CSV table of C-alpha atoms and ligand atoms in Angstrom, one decimal:
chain,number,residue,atom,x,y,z
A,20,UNK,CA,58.2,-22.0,26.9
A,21,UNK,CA,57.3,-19.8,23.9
A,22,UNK,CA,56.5,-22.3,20.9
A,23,UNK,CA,58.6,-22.1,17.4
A,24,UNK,CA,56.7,-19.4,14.9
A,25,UNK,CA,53.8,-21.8,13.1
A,26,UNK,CA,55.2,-22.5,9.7
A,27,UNK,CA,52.4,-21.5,7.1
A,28,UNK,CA,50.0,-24.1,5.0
A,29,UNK,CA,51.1,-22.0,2.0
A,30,UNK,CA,53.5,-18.9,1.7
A,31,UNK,CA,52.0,-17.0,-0.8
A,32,UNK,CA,54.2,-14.1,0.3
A,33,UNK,CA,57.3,-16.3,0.2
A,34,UNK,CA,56.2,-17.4,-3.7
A,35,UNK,CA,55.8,-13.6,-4.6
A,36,UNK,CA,59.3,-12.2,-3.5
A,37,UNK,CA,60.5,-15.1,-6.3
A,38,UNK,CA,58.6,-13.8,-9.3
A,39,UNK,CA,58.7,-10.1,-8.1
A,40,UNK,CA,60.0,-7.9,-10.9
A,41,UNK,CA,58.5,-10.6,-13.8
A,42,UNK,CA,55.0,-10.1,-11.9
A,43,UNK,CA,55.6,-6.3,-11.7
A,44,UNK,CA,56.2,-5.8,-15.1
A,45,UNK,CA,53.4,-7.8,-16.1
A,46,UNK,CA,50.3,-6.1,-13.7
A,47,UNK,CA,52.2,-2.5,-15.3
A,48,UNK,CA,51.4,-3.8,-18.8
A,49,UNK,CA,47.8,-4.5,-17.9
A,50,UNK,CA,47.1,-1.2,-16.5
A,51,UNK,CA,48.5,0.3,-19.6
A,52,UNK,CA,46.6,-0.9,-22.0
A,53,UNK,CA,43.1,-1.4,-19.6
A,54,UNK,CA,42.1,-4.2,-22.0
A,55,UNK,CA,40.9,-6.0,-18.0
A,56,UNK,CA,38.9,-9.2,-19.4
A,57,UNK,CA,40.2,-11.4,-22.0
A,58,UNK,CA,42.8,-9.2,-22.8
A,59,UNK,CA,46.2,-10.1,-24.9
A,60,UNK,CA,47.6,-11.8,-21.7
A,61,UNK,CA,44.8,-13.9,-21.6
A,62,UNK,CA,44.7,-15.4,-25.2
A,63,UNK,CA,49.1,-16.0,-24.2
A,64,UNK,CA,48.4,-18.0,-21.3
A,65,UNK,CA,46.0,-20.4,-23.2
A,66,UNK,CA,48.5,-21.1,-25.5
A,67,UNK,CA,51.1,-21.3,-22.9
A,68,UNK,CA,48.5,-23.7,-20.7
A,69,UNK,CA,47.9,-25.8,-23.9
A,70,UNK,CA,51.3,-26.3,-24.5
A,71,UNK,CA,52.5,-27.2,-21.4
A,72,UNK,CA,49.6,-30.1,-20.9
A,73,UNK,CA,49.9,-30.8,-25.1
A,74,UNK,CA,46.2,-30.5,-25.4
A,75,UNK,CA,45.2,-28.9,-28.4
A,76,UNK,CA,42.5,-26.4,-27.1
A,77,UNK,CA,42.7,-24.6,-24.0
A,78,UNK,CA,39.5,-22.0,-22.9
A,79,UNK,CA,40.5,-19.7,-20.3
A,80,UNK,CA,36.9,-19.1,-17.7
A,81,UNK,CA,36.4,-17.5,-14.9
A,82,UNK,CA,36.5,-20.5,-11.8
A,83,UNK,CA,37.3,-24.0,-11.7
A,84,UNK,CA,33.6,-24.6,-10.9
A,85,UNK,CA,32.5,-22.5,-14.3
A,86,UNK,CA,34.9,-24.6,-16.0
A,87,UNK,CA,33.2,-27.8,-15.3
A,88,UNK,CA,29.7,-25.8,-15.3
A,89,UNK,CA,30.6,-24.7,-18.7
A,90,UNK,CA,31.8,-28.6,-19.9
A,91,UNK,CA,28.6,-29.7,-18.9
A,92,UNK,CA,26.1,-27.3,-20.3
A,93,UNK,CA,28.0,-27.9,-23.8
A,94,UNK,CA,27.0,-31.2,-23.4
A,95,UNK,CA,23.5,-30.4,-23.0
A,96,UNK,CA,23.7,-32.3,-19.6
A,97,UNK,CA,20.2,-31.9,-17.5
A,98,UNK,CA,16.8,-33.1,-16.7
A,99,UNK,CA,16.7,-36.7,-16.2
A,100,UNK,CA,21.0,-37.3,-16.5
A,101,UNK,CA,22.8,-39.1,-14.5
A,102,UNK,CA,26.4,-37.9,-13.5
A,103,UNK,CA,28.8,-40.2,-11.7
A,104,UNK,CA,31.2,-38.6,-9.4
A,105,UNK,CA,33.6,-39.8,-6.5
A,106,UNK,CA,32.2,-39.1,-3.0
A,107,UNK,CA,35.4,-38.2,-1.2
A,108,UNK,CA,35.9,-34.4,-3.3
A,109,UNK,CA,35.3,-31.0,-3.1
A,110,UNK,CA,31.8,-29.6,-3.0
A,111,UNK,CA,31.7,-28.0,-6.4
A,112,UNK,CA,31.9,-31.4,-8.2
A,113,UNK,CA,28.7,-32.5,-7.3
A,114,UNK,CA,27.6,-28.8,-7.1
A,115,UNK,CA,27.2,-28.3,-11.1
A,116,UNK,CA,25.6,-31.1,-12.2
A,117,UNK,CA,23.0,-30.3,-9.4
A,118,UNK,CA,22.6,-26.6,-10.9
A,119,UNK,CA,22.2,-27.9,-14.4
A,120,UNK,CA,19.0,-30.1,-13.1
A,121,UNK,CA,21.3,-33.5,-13.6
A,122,UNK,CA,21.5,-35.9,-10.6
A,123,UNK,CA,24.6,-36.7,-9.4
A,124,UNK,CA,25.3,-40.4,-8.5
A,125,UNK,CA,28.1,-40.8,-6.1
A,126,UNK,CA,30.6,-43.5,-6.3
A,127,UNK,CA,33.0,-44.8,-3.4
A,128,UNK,CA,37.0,-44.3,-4.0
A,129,UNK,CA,39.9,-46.6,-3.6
A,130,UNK,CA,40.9,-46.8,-0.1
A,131,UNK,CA,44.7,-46.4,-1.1
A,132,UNK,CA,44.7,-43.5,-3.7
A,133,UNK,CA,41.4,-42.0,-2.5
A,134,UNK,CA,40.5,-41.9,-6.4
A,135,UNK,CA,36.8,-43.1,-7.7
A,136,UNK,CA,36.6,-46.7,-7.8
A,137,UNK,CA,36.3,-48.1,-11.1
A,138,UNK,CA,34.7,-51.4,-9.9
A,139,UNK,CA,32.3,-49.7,-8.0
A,140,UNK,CA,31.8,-47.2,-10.7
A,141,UNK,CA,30.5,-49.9,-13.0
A,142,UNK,CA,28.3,-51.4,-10.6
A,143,UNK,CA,26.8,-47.8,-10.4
A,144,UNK,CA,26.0,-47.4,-13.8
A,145,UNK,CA,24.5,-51.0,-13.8
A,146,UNK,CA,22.3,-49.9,-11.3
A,147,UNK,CA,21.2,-46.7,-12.6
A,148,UNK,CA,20.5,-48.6,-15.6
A,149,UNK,CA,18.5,-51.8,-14.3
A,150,UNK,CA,16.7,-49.2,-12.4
A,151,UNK,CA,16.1,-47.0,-15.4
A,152,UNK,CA,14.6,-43.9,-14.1
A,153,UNK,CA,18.5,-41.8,-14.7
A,154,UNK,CA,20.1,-41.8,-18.4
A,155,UNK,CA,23.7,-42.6,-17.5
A,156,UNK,CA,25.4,-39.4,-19.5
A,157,UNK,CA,28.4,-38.2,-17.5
A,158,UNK,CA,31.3,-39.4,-15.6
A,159,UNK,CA,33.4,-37.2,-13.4
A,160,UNK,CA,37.1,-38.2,-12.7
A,161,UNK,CA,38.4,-36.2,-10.2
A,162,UNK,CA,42.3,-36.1,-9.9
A,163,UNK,CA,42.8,-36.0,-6.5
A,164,UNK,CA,45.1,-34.1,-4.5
A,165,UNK,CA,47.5,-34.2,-7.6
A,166,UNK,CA,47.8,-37.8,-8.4
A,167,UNK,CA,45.0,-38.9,-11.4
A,168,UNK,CA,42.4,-41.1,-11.2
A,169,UNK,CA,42.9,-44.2,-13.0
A,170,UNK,CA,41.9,-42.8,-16.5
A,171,UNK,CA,42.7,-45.9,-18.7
A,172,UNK,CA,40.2,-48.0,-16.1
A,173,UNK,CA,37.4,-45.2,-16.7
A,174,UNK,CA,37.9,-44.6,-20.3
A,175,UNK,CA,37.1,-47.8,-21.3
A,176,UNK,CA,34.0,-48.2,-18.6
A,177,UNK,CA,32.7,-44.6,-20.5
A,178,UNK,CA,33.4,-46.4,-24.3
A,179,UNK,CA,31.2,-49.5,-22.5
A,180,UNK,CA,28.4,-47.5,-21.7
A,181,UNK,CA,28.7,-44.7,-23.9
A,182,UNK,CA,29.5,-42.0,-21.6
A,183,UNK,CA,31.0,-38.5,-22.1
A,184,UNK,CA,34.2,-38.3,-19.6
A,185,UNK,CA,35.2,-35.0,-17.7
A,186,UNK,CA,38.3,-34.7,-16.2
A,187,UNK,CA,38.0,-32.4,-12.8
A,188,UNK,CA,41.6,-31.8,-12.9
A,189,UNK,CA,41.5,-28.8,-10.4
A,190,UNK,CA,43.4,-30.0,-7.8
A,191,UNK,CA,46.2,-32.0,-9.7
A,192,UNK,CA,47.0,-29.1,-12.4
A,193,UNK,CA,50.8,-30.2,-13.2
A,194,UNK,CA,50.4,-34.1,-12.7
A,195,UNK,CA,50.9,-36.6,-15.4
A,196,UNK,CA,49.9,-40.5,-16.2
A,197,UNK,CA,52.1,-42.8,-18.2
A,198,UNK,CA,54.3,-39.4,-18.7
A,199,UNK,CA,51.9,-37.1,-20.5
A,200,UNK,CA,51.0,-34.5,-18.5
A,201,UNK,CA,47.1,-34.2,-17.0
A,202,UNK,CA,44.5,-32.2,-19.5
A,203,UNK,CA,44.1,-34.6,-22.6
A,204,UNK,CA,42.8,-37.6,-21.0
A,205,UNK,CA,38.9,-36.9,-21.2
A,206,UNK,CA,36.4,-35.3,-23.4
A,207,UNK,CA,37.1,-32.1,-21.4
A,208,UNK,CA,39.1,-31.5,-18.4
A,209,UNK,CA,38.5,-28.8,-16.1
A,210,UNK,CA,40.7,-27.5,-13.9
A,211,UNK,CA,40.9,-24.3,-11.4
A,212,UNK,CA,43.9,-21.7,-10.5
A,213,UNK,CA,42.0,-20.6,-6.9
A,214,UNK,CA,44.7,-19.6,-5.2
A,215,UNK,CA,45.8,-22.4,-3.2
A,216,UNK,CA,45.7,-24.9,-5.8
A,217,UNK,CA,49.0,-26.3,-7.5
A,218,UNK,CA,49.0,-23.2,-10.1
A,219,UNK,CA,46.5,-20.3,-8.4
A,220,UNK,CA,46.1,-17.1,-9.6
A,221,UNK,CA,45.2,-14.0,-7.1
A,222,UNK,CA,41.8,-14.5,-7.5
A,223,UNK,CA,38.9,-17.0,-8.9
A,224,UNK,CA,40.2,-18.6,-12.6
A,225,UNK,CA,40.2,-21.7,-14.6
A,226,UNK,CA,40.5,-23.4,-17.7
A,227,UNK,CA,39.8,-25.7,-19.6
A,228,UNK,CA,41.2,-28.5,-22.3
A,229,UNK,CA,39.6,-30.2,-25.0
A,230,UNK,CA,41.0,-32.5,-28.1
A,231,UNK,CA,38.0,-31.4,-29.8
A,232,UNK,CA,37.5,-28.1,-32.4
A,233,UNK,CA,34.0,-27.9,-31.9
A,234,UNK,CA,33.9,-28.2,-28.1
A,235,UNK,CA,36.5,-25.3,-27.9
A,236,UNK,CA,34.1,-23.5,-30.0
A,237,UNK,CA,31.3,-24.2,-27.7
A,238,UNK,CA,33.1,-23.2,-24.3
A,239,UNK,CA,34.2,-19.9,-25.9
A,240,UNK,CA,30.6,-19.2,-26.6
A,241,UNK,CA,28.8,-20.4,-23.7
A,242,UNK,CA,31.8,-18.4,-21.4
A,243,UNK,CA,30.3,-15.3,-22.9
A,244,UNK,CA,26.7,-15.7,-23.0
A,245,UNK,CA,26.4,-17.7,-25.9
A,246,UNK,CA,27.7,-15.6,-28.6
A,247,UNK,CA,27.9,-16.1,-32.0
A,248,UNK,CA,30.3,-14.8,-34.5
A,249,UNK,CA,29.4,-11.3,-33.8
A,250,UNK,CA,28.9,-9.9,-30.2
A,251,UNK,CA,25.0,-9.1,-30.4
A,252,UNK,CA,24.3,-12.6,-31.8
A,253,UNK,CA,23.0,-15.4,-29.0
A,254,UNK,CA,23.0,-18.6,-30.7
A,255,UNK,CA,22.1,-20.6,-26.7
A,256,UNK,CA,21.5,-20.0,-23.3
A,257,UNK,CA,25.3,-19.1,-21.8
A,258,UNK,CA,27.0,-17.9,-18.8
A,259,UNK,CA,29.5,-15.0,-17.7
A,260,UNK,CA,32.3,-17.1,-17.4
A,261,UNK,CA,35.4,-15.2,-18.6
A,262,UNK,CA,38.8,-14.8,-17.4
A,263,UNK,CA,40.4,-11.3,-16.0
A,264,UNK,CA,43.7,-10.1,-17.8
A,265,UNK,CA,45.2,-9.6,-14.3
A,266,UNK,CA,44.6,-13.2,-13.2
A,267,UNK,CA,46.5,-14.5,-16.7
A,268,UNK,CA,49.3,-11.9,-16.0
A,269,UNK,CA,49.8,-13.6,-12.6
A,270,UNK,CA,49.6,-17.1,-14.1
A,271,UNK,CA,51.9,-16.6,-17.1
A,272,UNK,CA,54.4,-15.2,-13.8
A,273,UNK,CA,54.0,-18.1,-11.8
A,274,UNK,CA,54.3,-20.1,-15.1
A,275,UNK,CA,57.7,-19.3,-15.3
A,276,UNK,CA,58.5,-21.2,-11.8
A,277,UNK,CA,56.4,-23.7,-12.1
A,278,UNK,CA,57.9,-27.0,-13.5
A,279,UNK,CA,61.0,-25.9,-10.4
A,280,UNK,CA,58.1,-25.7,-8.1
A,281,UNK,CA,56.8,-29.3,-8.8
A,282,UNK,CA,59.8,-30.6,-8.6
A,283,UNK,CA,60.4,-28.9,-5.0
A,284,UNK,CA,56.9,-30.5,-3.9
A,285,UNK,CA,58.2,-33.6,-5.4
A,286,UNK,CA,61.4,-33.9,-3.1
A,287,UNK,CA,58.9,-32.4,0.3
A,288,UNK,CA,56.6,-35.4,-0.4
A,289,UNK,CA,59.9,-37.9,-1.0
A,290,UNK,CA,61.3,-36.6,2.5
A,291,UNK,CA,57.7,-36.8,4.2
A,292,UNK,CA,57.8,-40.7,2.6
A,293,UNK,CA,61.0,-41.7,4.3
A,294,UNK,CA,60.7,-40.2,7.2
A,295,UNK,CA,56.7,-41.1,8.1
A,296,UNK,CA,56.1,-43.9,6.0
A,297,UNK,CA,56.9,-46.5,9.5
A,298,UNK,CA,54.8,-43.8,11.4
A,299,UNK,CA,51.3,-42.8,9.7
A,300,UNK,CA,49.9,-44.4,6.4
A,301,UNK,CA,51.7,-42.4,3.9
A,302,UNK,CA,49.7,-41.9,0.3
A,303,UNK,CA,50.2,-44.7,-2.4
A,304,UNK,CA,51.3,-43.3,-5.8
A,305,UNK,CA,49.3,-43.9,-8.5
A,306,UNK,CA,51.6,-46.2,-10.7
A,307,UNK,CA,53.3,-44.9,-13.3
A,308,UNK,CA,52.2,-41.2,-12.8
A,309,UNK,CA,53.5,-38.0,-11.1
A,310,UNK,CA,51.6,-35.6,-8.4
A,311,UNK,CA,51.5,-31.7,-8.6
A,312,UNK,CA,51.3,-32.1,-4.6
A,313,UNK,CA,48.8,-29.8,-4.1
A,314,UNK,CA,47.9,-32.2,-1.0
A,315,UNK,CA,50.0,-34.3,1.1
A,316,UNK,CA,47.7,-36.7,2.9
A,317,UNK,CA,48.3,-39.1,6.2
A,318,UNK,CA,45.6,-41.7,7.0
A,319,UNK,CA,45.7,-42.3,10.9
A,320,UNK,CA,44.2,-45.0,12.7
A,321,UNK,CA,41.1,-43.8,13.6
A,322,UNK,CA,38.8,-40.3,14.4
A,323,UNK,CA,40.1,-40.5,17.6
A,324,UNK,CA,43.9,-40.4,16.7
A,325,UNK,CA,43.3,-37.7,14.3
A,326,UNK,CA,42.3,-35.3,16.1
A,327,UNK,CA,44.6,-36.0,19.0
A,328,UNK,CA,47.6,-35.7,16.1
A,329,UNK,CA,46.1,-32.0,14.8
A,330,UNK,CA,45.8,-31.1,18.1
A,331,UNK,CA,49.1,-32.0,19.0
A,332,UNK,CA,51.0,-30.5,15.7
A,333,UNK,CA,49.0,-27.5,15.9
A,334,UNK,CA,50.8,-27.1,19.4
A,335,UNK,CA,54.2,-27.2,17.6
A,336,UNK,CA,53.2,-24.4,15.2
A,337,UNK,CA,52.6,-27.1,12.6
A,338,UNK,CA,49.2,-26.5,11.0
A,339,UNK,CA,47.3,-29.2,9.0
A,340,UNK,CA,44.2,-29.2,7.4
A,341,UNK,CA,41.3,-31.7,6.4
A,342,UNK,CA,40.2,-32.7,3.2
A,343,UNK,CA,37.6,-33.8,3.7
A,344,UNK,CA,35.8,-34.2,6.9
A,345,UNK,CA,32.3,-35.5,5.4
A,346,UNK,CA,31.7,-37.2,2.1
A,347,UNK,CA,29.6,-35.5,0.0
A,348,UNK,CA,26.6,-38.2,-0.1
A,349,UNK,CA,26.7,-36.7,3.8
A,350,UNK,CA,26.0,-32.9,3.3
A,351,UNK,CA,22.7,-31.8,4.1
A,352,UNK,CA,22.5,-30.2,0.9
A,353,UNK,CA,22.9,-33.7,-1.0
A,354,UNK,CA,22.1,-36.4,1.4
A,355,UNK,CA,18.5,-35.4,-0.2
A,356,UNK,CA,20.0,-36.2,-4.0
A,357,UNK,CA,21.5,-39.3,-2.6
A,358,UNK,CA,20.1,-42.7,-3.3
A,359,UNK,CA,21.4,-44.2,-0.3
A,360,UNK,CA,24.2,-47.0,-1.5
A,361,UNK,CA,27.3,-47.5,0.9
A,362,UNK,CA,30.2,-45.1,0.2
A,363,UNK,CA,32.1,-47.2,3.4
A,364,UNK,CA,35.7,-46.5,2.0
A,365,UNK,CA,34.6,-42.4,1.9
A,366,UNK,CA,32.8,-42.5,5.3
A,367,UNK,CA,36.3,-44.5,6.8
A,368,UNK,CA,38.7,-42.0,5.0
A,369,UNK,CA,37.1,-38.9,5.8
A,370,UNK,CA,37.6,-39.7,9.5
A,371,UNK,CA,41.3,-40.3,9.6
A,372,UNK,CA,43.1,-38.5,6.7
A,373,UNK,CA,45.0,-35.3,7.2
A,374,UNK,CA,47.1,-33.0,4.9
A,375,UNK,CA,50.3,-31.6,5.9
A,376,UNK,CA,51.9,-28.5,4.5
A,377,UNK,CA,53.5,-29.4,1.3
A,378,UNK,CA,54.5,-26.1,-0.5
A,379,UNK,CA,57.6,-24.3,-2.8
A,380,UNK,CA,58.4,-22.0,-0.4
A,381,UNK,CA,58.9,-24.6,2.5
A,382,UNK,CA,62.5,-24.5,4.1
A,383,UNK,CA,64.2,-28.2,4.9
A,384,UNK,CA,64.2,-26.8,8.6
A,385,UNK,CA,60.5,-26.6,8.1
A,386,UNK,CA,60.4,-30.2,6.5
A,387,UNK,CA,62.2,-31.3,9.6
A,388,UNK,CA,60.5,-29.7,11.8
A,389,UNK,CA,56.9,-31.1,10.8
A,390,UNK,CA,58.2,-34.6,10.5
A,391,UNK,CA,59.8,-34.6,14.0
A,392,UNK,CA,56.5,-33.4,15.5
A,393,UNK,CA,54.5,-36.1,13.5
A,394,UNK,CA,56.9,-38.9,14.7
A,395,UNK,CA,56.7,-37.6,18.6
A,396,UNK,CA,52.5,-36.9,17.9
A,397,UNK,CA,52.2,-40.1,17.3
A,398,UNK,CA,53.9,-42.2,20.0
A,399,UNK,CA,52.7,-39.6,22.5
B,409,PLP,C1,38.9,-26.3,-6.1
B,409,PLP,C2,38.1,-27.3,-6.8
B,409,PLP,C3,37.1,-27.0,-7.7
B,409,PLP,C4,36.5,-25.7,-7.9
B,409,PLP,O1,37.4,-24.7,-8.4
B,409,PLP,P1,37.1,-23.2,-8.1
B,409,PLP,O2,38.1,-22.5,-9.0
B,409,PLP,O3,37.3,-22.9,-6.7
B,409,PLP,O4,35.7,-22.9,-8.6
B,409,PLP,C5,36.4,-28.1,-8.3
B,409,PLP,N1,36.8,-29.4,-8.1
B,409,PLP,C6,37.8,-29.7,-7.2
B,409,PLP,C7,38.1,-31.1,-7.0
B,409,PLP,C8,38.4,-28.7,-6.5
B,409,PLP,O5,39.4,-29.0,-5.6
């Protein structure tokens, strides 16, 4: 029996018939006028980016990672800091503060929403503290797989201890808390348009968002080598961080579909509720909030059954993915930079999650089809 053709993680191709001629028109214009980095289209899509997330400042950079690099160095973050960060995320979280000489702290997440633990965040500080060989400076509050972490809970533990809050919004680009959309709910928020995320561009990009004049001042210096008013003027030690016109042509394209796009993820993941949510462990919403989707994630029962369940869907043309299989206090290039507290809801939920396809282009044959081979996976 020949299997079904494997239904893709994400149809880029599919996305790109939509926006065709817009997209066209758009790449023609940059060619034109050759203006490649920071061009016109790039100062358009800040404003566009601001507005749509109500920030008041939005600083267009090359990568999500330079985008919290860049948010960091502006706060002078270093030697001797202490950055707390949520175990259970991407490598380039912990990545930065590690680059700027800072140490990163890791901190377990809730075992529902797989966002940092504010409990356990505050009994990390009060650690570092009674310890006092770290200054507690930073906290990172990742917005996981497009729901947000619990920002009221963490803005008042950074008022508490006087700690500057960065929001790594790059996977959850879109979302919103109490109904204001993700981007204005720390100091700076970061986020990143790497292709596969909620809004990707064809290439590396990022942004970020800031309530604060001065900040925005800062990131557009330190994105271009710390330059002053003039271009030969180096006022600090900066970075090339700068966004291509090309990659803010494609944005302010895929801008256009966007808000229909969320909402398409929105009814995938409403579908995927009903129909698995007596089957797997389906993902707890964040009260009072809405996901961009950028990941759909199942908790199974255990390693064992996880791997059985890929195996199995991956037979059926469905293909899954992993985010993430090791925490990050378990990498071998942090387990060095790790103090050595428990991260037990991490190390548990790292062995049993798994992400289904949950994208635009996906057909409600396609939705069926992966939610019939989960339901006969698992009884098999
Ligand atoms: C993707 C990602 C980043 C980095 O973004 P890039 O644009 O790839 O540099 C940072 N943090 C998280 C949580 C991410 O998922």
């Amino acid at each position: 029996m020949t299997a079904a053709k494997p239904i893709p993680f994400l149809d880029l191709k599919a996305q790109q018939a939509r926006i065709a001629a817009d997209l066209r028109r758009r790449l023609d214009t940059v060619l034109e006028h050759c203006q490649f980095i920071l061009g016109p289209e790039v100062r358009e899509l800040e404003e566009a980016l601001a507005t749509f997330c109500g920030a008041k400042h939005c600083v267009s950079v090359s990568s999500g990672t330079d985008a919290l690099q860049i948010a960091m160095m502006a706060e002078n973050i270093g030697r001797g800091d202490a950055v707390f960060l949520p175990a259970f995320t991407y490598t380039a979280t912990a990545e930065v503060p590690l680059v700027l000489g800072a140490t990163p702290v890791f901190v377990d997440v809730d075992p529902r929403t797989f966002q940092i633990d504010p409990a356990h965040l505050t009994a990390r500080i009060e650690q570092v503290l009674a310890e006092g060989k770290l200054r507690p400076r930073a906290l990172i509050g990742v917005d996981l797989f497009g729901q947000p972490a619990d920002w009221p809970a963490l803005t008042d533990i950074a008022r508490r201890f006087n700690l500057i809050t960065i929001d790594d919004l790059a996977q959850s680009f879109g979302g919103s808390l109490h109904g204001v959309m993700l981007g204005t709910q720390a100091d700076a928020t970061a986020t990143s348009f790497f292709p596969s995320k909620s809004l990707g561009a064809y290439g590396d990009a990022g942004a970020l968002f800031t309530e604060s004049a001065e900040r925005a001042e800062l990131y557009r210096s330190l994105r271009t080598h710390g330059e002053g008013k003039t271009r030969y003027e180096v006022l600090r030690t900066g970075m090339n961080g700068r966004m291509d016109s090309i990659q803010a042509a494609v944005l302010l394209s895929k801008l256009t579909v966007f808000p229909e796009e969320l909402r398409a993820r929105e009814r995938i993941a409403r579908i995927y509720d009903q129909r698995l949510g007596n089957v797997v462990t389906t993902p707890a919403r964040v009260p009072d909030s809405s996901s961009a989707w950028a990941i759909y994630a199942i908790l199974l029962k255990d390693g064992t059954e996880r791997d059985r369940i890929q195996a199995a869907l991956k037979d059926e043309g469905v293909p899954t993915a992993i985010y993430y299989p090791r925490p990050l206090h378990r990498q071998p290039a942090y387990q060095g930079h790790h103090d050595g507290a428990a991260l037990p809801v991490s190390e548990d939920v790292a062995q049993r999650i798994l992400a289904l396809p949950i994208h635009p282009d996906l057909t409600e044959a396609d939705v069926e089809r992966i939610c019939q081979a989960v339901v006969t996976a698992s009884r098999l």
